[in-house]
PDB file of C-alpha atoms in Angstrom:
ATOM      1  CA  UNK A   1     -62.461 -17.191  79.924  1.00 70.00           C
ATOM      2  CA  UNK A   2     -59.098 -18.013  78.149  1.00 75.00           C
ATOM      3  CA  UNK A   3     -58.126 -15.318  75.724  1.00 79.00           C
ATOM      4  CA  UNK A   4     -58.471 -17.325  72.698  1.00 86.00           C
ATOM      5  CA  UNK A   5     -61.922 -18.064  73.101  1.00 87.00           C
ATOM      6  CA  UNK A   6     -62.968 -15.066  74.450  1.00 85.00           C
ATOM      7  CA  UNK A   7     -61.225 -13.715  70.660  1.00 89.00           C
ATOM      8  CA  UNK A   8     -63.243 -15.980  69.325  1.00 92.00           C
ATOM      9  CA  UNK A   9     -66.311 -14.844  70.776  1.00 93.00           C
ATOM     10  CA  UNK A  10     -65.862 -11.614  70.291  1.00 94.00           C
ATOM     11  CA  UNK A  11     -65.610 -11.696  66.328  1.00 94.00           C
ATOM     12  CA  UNK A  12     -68.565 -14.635  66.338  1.00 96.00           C
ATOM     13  CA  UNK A  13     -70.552 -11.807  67.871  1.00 97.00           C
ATOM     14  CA  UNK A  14     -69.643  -9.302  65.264  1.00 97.00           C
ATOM     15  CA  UNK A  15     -69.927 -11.460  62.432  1.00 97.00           C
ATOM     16  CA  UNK A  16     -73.568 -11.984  64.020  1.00 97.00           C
ATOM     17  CA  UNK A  17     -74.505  -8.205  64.602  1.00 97.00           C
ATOM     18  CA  UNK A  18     -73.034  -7.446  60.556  1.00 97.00           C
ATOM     19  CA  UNK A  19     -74.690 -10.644  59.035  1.00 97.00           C
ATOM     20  CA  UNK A  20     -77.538 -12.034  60.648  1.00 97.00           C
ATOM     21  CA  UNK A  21     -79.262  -9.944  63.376  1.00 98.00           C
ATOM     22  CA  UNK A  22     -78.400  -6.163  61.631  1.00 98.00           C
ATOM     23  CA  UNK A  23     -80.091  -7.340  58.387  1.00 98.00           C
ATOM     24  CA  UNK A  24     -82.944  -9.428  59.520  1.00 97.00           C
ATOM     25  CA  UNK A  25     -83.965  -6.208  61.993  1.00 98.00           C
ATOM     26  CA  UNK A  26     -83.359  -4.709  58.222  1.00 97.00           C
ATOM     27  CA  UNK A  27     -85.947  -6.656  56.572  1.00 97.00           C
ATOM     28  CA  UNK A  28     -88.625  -4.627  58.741  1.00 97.00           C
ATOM     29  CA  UNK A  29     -87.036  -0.884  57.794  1.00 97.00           C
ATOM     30  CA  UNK A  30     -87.123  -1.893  54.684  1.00 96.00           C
ATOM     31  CA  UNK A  31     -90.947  -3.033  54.362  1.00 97.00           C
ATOM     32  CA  UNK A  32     -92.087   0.252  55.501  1.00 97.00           C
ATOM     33  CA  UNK A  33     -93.996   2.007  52.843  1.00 95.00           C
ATOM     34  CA  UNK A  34     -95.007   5.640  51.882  1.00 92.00           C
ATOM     35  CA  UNK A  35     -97.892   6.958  50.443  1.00 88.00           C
ATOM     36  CA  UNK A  36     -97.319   5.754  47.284  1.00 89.00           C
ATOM     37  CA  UNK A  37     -95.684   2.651  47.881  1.00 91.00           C
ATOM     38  CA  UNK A  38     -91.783   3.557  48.447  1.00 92.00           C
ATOM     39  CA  UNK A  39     -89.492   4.085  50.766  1.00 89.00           C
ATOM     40  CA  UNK A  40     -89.674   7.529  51.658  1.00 92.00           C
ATOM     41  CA  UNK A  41     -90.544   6.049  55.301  1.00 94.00           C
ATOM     42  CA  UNK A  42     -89.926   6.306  58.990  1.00 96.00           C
ATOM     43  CA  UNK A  43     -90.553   4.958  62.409  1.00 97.00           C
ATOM     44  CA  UNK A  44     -93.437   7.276  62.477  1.00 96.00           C
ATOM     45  CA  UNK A  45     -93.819   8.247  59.150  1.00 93.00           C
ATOM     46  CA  UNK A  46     -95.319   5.711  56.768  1.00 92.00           C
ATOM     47  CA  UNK A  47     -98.270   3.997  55.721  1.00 93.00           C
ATOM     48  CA  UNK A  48     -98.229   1.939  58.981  1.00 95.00           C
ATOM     49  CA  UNK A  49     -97.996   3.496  62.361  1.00 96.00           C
ATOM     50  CA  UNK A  50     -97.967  -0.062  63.907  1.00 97.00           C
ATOM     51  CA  UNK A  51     -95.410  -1.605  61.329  1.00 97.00           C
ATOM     52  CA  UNK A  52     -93.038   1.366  61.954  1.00 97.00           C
ATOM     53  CA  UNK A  53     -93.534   0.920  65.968  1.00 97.00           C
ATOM     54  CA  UNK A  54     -92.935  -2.862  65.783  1.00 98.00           C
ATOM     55  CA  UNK A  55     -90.168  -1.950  63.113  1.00 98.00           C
ATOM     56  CA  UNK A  56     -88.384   0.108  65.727  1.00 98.00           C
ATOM     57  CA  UNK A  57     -89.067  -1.898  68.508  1.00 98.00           C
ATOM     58  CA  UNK A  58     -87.601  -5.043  67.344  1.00 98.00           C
ATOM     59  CA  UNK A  59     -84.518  -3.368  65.952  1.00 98.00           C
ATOM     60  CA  UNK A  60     -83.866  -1.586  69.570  1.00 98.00           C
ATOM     61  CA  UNK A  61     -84.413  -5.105  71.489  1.00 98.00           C
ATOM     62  CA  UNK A  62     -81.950  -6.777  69.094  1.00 98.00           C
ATOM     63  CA  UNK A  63     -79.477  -3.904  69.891  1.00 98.00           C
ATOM     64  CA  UNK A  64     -80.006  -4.457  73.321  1.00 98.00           C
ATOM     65  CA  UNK A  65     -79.533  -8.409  73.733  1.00 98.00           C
ATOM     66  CA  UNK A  66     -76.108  -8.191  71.312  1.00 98.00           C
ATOM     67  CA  UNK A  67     -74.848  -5.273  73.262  1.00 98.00           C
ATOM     68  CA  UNK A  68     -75.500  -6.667  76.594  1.00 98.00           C
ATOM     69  CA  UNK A  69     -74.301  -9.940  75.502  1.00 97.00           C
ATOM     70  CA  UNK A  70     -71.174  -8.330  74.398  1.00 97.00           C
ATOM     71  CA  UNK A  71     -71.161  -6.032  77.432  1.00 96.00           C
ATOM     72  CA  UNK A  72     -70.818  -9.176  79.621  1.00 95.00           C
ATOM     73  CA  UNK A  73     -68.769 -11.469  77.585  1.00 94.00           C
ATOM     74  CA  UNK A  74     -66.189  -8.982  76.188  1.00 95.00           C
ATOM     75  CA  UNK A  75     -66.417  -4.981  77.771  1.00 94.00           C
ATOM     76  CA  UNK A  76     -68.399  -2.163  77.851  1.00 95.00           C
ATOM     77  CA  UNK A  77     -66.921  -0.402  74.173  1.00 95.00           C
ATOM     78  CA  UNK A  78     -67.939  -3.866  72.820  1.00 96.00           C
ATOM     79  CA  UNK A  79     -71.781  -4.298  73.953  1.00 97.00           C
ATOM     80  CA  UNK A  80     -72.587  -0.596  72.484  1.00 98.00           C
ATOM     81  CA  UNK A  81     -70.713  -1.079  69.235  1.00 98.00           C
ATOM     82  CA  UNK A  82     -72.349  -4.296  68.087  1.00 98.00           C
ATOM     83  CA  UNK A  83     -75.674  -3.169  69.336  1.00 98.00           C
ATOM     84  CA  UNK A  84     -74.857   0.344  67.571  1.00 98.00           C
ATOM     85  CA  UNK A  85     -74.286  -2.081  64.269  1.00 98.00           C
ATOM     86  CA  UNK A  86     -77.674  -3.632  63.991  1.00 98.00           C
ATOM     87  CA  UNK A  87     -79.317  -0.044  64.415  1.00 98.00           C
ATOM     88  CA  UNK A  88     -77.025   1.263  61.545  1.00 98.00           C
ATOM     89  CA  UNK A  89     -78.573  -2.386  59.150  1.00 98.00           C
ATOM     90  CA  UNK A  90     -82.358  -1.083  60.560  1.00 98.00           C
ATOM     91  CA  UNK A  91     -81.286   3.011  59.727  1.00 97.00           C
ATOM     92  CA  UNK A  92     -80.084   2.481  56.469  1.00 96.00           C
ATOM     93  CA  UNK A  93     -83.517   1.013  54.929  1.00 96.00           C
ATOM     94  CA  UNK A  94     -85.101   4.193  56.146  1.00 96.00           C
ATOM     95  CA  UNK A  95     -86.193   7.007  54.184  1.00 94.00           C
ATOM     96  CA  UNK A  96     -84.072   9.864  53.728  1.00 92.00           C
ATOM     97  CA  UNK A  97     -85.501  13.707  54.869  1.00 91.00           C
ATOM     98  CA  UNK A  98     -84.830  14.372  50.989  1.00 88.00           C
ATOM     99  CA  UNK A  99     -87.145  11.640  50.563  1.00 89.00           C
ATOM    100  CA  UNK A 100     -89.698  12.387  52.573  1.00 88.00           C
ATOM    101  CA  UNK A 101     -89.883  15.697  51.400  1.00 84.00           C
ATOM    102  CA  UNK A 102     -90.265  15.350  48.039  1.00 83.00           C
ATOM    103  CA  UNK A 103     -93.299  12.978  48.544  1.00 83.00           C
ATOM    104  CA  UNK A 104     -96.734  14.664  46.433  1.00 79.00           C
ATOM    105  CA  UNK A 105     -98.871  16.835  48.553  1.00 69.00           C
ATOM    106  CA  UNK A 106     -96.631  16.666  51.318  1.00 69.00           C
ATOM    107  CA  UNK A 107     -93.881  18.335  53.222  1.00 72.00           C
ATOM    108  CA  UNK A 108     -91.140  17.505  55.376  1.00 76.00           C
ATOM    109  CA  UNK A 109     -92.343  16.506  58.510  1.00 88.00           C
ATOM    110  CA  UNK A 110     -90.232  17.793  61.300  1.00 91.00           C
ATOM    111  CA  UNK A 111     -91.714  17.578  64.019  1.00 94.00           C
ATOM    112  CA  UNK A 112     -92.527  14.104  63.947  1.00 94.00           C
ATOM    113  CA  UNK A 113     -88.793  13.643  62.705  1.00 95.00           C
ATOM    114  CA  UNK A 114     -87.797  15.399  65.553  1.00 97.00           C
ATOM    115  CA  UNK A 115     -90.039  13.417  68.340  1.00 97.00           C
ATOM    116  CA  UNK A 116     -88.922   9.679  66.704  1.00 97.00           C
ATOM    117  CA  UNK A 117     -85.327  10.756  66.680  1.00 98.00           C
ATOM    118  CA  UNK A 118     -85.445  12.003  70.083  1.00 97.00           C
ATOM    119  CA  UNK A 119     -87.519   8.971  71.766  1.00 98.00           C
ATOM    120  CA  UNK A 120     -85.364   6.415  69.256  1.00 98.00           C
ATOM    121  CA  UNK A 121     -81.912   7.845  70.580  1.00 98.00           C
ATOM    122  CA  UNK A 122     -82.880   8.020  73.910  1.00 98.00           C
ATOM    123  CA  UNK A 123     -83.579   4.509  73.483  1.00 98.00           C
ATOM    124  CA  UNK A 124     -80.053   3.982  72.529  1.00 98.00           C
ATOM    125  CA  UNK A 125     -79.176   5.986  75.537  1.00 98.00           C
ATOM    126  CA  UNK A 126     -80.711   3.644  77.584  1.00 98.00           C
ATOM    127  CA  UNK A 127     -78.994   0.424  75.478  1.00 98.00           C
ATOM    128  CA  UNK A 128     -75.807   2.142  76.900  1.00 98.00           C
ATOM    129  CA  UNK A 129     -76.654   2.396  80.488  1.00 97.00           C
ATOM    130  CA  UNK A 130     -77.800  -1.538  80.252  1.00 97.00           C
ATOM    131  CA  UNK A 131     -74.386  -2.495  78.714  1.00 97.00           C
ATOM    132  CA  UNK A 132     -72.475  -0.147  81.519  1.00 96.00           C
ATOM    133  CA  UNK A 133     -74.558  -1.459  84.187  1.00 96.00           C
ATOM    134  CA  UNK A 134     -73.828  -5.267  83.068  1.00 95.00           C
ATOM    135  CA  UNK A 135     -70.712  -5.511  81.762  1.00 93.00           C
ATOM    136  CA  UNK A 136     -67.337  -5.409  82.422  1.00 90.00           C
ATOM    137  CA  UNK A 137     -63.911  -3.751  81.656  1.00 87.00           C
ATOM    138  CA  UNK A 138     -63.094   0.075  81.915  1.00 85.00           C
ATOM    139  CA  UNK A 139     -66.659   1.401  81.514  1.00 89.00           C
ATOM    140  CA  UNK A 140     -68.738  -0.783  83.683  1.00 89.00           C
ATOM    141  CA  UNK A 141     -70.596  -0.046  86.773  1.00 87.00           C
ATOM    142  CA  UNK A 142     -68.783  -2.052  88.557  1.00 82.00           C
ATOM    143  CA  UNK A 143     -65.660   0.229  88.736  1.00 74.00           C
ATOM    144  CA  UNK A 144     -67.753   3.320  90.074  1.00 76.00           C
ATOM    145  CA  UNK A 145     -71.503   4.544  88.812  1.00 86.00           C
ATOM    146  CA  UNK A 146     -73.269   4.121  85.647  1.00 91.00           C
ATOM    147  CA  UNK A 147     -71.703   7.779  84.931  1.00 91.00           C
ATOM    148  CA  UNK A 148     -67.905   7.505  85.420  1.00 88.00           C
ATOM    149  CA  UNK A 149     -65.613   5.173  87.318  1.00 80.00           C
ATOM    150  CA  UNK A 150     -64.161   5.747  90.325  1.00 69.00           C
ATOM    151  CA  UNK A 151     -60.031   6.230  89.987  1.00 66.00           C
ATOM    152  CA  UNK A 152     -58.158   4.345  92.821  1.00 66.00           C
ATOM    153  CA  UNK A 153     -57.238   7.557  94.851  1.00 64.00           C
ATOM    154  CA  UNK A 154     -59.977  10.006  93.353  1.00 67.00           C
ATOM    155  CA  UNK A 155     -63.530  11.105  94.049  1.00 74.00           C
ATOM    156  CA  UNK A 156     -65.864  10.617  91.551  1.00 79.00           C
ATOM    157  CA  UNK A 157     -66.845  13.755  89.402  1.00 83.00           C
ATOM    158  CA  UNK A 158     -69.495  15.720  91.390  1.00 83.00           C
ATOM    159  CA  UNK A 159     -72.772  16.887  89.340  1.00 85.00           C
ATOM    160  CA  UNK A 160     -71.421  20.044  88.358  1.00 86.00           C
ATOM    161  CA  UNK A 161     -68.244  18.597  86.781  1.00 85.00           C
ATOM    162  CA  UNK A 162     -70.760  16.086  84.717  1.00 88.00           C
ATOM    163  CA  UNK A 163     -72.998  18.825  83.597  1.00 90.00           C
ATOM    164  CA  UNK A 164     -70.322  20.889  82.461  1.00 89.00           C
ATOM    165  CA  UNK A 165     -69.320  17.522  80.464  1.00 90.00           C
ATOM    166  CA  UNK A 166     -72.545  17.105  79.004  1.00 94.00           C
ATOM    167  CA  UNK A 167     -73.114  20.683  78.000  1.00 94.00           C
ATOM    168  CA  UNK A 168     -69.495  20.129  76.241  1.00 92.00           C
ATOM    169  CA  UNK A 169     -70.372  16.804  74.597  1.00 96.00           C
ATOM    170  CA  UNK A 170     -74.025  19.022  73.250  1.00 97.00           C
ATOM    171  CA  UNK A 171     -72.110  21.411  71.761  1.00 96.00           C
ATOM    172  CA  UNK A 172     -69.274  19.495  70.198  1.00 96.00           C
ATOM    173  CA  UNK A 173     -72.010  16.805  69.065  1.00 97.00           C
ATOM    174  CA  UNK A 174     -73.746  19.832  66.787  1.00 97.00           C
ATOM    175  CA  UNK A 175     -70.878  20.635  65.346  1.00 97.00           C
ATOM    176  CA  UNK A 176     -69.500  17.735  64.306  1.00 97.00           C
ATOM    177  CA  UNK A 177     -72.998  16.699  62.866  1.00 97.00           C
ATOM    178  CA  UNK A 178     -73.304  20.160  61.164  1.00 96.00           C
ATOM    179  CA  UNK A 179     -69.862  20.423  59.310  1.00 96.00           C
ATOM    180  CA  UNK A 180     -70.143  16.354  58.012  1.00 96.00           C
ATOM    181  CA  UNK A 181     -73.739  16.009  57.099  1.00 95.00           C
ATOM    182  CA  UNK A 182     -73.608  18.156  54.264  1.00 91.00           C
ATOM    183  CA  UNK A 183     -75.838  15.491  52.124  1.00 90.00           C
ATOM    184  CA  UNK A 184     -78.523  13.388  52.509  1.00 87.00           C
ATOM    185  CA  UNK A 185     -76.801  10.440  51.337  1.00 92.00           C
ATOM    186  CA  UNK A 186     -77.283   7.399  54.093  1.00 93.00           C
ATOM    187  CA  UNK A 187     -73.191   7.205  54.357  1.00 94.00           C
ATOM    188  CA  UNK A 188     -72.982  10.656  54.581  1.00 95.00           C
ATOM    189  CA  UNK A 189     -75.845  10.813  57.394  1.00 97.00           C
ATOM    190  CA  UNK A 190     -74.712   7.880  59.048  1.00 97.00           C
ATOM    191  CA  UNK A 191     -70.782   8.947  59.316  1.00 97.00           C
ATOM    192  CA  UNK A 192     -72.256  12.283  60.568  1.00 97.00           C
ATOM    193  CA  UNK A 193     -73.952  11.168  63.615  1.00 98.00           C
ATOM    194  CA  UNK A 194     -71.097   8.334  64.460  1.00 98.00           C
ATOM    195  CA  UNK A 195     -68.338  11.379  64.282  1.00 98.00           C
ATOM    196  CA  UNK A 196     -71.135  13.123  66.291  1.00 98.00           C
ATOM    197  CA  UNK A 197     -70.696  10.579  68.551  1.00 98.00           C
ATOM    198  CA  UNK A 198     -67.506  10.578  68.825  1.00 98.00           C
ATOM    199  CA  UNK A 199     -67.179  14.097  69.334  1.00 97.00           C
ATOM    200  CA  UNK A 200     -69.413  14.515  72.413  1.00 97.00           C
ATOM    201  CA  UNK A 201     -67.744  11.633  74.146  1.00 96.00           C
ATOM    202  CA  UNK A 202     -64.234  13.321  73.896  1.00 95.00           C
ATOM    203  CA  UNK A 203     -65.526  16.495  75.227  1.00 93.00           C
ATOM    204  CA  UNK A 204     -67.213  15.008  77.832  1.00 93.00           C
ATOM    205  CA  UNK A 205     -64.486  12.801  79.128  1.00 91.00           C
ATOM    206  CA  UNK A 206     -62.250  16.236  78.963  1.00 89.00           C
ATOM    207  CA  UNK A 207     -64.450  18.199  81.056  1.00 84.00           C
ATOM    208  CA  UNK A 208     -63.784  14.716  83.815  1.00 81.00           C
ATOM    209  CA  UNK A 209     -60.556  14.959  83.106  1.00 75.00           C
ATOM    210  CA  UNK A 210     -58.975  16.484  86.491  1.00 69.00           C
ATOM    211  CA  UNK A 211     -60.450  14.030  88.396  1.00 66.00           C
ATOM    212  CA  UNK A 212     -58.822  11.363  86.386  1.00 72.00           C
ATOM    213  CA  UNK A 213     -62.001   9.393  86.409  1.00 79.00           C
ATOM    214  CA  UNK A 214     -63.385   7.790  83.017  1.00 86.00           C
ATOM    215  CA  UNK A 215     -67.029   8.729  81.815  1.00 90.00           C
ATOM    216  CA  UNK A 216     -68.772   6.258  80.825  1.00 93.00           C
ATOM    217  CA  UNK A 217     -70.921   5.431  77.431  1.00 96.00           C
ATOM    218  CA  UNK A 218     -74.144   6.910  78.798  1.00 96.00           C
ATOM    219  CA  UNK A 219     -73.609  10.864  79.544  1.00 96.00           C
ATOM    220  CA  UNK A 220     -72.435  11.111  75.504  1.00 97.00           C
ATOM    221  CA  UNK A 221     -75.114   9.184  74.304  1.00 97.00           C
ATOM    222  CA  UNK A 222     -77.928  11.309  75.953  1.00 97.00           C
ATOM    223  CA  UNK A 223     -75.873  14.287  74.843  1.00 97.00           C
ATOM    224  CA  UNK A 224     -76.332  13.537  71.291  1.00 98.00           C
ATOM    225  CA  UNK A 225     -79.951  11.939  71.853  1.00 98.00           C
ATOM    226  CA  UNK A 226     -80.629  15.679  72.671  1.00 97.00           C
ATOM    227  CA  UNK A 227     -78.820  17.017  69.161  1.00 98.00           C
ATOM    228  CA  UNK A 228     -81.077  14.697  67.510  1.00 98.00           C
ATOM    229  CA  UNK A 229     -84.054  16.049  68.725  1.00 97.00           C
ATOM    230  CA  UNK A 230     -83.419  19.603  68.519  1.00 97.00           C
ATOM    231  CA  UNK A 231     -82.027  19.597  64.880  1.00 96.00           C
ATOM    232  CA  UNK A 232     -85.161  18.912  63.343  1.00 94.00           C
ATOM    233  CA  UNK A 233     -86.855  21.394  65.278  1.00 95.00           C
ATOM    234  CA  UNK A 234     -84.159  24.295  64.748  1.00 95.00           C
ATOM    235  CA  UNK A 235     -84.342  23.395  61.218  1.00 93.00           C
ATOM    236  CA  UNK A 236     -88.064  24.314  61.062  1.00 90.00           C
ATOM    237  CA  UNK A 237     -87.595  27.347  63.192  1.00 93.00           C
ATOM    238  CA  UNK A 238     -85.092  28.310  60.582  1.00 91.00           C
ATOM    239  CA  UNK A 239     -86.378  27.944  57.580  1.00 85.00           C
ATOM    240  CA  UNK A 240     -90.360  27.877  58.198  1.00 83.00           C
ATOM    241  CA  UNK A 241     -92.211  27.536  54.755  1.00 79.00           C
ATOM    242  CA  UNK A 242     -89.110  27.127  53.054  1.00 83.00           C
ATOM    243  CA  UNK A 243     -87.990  24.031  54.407  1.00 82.00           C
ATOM    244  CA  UNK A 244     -88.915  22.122  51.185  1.00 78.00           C
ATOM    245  CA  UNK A 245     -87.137  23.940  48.357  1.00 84.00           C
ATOM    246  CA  UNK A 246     -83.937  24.310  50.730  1.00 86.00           C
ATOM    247  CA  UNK A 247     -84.170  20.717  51.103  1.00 82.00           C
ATOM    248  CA  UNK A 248     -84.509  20.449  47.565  1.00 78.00           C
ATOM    249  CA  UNK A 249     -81.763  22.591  46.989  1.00 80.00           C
ATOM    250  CA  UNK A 250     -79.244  20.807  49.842  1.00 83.00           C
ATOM    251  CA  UNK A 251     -79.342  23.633  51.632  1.00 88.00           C
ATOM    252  CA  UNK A 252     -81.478  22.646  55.117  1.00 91.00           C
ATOM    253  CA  UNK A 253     -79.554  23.190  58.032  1.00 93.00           C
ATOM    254  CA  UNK A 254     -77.400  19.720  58.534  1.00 95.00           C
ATOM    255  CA  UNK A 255     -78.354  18.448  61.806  1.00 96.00           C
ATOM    256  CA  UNK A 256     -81.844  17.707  60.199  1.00 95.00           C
ATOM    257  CA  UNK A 257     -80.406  15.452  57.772  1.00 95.00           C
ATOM    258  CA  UNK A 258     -79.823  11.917  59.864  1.00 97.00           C
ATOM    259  CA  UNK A 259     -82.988  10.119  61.208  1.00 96.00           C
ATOM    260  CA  UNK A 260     -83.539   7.909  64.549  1.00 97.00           C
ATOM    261  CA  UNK A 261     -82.092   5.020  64.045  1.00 98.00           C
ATOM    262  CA  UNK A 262     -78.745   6.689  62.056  1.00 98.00           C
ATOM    263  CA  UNK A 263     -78.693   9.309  65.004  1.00 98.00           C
ATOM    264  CA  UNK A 264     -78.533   5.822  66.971  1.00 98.00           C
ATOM    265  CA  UNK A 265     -76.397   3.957  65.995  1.00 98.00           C
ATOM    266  CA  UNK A 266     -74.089   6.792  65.557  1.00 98.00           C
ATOM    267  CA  UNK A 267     -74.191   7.446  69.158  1.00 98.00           C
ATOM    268  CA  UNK A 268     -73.896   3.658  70.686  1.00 98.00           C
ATOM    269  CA  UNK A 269     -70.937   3.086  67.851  1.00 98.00           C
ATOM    270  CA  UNK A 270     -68.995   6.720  68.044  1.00 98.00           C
ATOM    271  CA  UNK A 271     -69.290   7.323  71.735  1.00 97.00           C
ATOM    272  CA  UNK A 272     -67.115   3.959  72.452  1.00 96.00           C
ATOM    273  CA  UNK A 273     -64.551   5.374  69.452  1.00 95.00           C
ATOM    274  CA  UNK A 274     -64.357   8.331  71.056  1.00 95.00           C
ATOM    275  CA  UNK A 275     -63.872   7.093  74.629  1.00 93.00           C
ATOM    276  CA  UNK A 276     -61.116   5.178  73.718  1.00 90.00           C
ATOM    277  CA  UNK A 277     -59.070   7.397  72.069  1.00 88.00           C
ATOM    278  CA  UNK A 278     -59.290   9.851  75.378  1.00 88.00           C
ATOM    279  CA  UNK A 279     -59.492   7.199  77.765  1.00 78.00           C
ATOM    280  CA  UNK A 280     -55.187   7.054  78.120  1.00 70.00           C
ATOM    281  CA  UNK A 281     -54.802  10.733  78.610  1.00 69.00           C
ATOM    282  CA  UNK A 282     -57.256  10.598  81.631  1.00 65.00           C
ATOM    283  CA  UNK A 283     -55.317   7.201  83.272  1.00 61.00           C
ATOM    284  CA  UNK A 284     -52.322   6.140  81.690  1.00 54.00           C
ATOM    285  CA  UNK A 285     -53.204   2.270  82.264  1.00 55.00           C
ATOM    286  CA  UNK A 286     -56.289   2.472  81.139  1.00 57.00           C
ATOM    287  CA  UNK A 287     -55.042   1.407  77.929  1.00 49.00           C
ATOM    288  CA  UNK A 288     -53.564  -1.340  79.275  1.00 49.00           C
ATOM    289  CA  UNK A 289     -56.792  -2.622  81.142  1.00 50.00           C
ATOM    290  CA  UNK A 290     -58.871  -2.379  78.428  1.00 51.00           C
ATOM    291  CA  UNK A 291     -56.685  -4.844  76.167  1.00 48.00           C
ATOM    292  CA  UNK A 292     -56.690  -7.119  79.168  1.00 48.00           C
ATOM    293  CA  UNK A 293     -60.653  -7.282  79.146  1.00 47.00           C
ATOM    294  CA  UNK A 294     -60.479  -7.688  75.454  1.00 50.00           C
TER     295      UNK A 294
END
C-alpha cells in the first residue's frame, strides 16, 4: 500500500474508533441502570444481567474487528490501540466502585468486581493475541510466536525467561496502578490502568532483553488482566467490613478503583506505549522497522 494512503487509513481508522464505533458501543454502558435508576452500574452489576452481558459483549467484538483491522492494515501497536479506544468510550459510562458503594442497602461488591474485571481483561488479552497473530510489523506472529519475535541470529526466549517477564510485568503493573489511582475519578482510573499497562510491558520486554528478541502485546496484557482480578479481591481481604466507609473516605486500597472495561482498555492501549518506548534498546532497528510499517 503506498504510504500516503496507508496514512490515510490509519487516521480514518482512528477518527472511527474516537467518533463512531467507541461511542455507539457507549450508548449501551451508558443504558445500564442500578437499583434505583442510575448509573452506579457494571457488566455484572445492574438491573440487567443480560443488558450488561450484551453491553460487554458488543463493546469487546467492536474492539476486536477495529484492532484486527488495524492489525492488518497498519501494525500490531495500531490494532490494540484503536481497539483499546472503543473499550475506554464503553468504560467510561460505567459506574464507579464509589458509586456502587454508596448505593442504599448495599455494599461494594467485590467479588463480582473482581470476576467481570478478570474475565473482561482477559478478553482484551485475547483481542491482543488476535491482532499479533494477524497483523503485521514488529509485533506480529509472523516474525516469531504470538509471544516474542524471533531476532535474526537469536533463539527465541525459552519459558523460563517469559515467566520471569510476566512475573516482572505483575509486579510493576500493581504498582503503577497503586501509586496513580488514588481517586475514583474515571480519568484518574482510566490513566491508572493505561500507565499500568505500560508498566508491565516495559518490564516484561526487560526481562527478554538478552536475547534481543521483542515481546509481544499479549504476555503484558494477561499480566495486568491478572492485577485486575486480584485487586478487588485483596481489597476485600484487606479491609473486610470496612470496605464501605474506606471507600467513602478514599481510602480503599487503589488497585480496586478501575473496573473491566477501564482495566481494558488500559492494557490493549498502554502495553503498545510501553513496547515502543523499550522496543530500540532491545534491537536498535527496530525503530526503524516500525516507522516503515507505519
Amino acid at each position: 500500500m503506498p504510504p500516503m494512503a496507508r496514512s490515510i487509513l490509519k487516521w480514518a481508522l482512528y477518527l472511527a474508533a474516537l467518533f463512531a464505533l467507541g461511542p455507539a458501543v457507549a450508548t449501551l454502558t451508558g443504558a445500564l441502570r442500578d437499583a434505583t435508576g442510575g448509573h452506579a452500574a457494571t457488566l455484572l452489576s445492574s438491573t440487567s444481567l443480560g443488558a450488561g452481558l450484551l453491553a460487554g459483549f458488543v463493546a469487546l467484538a467492536t474492539a476486536a474487528v477495529i484492532g484486527v483491522a488495524g492489525s492488518k492494515t497498519i501494525n500490531v501497536g495500531t490494532g490494540c490501540t484503536l481497539a483499546g479506544i472503543v473499550l475506554a468510550w464503553a468504560g467510561w459510562r460505567l459506574g464507579s466502585l464509589e458509586d456502587l458503594a454508596r448505593l442504599p442497602d448495599s455494599s461494594a461488591p467485590l467479588l463480582t468486581i473482581a470476576i467481570e474485571n478478570g474475565l473482561v481483561t482477559l478478553a482484551a488479552a485475547a483481542i491482543a493475541f488476535l491482532c499479533v497473530k494477524t497483523g503485521s510489523g514488529i509485533w506480529s506472529a509472523s516474525e516469531g510466536n504470538a509471544l516474542a519475535s524471533k531476532p535474526e541470529r537469536d533463539d527465541l526466549p525459552n519459558l523460563p525467561t517469559l515467566a520471569t517477564g510476566s512475573l516482572g510485568a505483575i509486579v510493576a503493573s500493581i504498582l503503577a496502578v497503586y501509586f496513580m489511582a488514588n481517586n475514583g475519578f474515571k480519568g484518574q482510573t482510566l490513566a491508572a490502568a493505561t500507565l499500568g499497562g505500560v508498566a508491565s510491558a516495559v518490564f516484561a520486554q526487560l526481562a527478554v532483553a538478552g536475547k534481543r528478541s521483542l515481546i509481544t502485546p499479549v504476555i503484558p496484557s494477561i499480566a495486568v488482566a491478572l492485577v485486575a482480578l486480584v485487586g478487588p479481591i485483596i481489597a476485600l481481604a484487606m479491609h473486610g467490613s470496612k470496605i464501605d466507609a474506606l471507600v467513602y473516605a478514599g481510602k480503599v486500597l487503589p488497585l480496586a478503583r478501575p473496573v473491566s472495561l477501564e482495566w481494558a482498555a488500559g492494557a490493549l492501549m498502554g502495553v503498545p506505549l510501553g513496547l515502543s518506548w523499550t522496543a530500540s534498546s532491545v534491537d536498535p532497528r527496530a525503530a526503524e522497522r516500525q516507522t516503515a510499517g507505519a
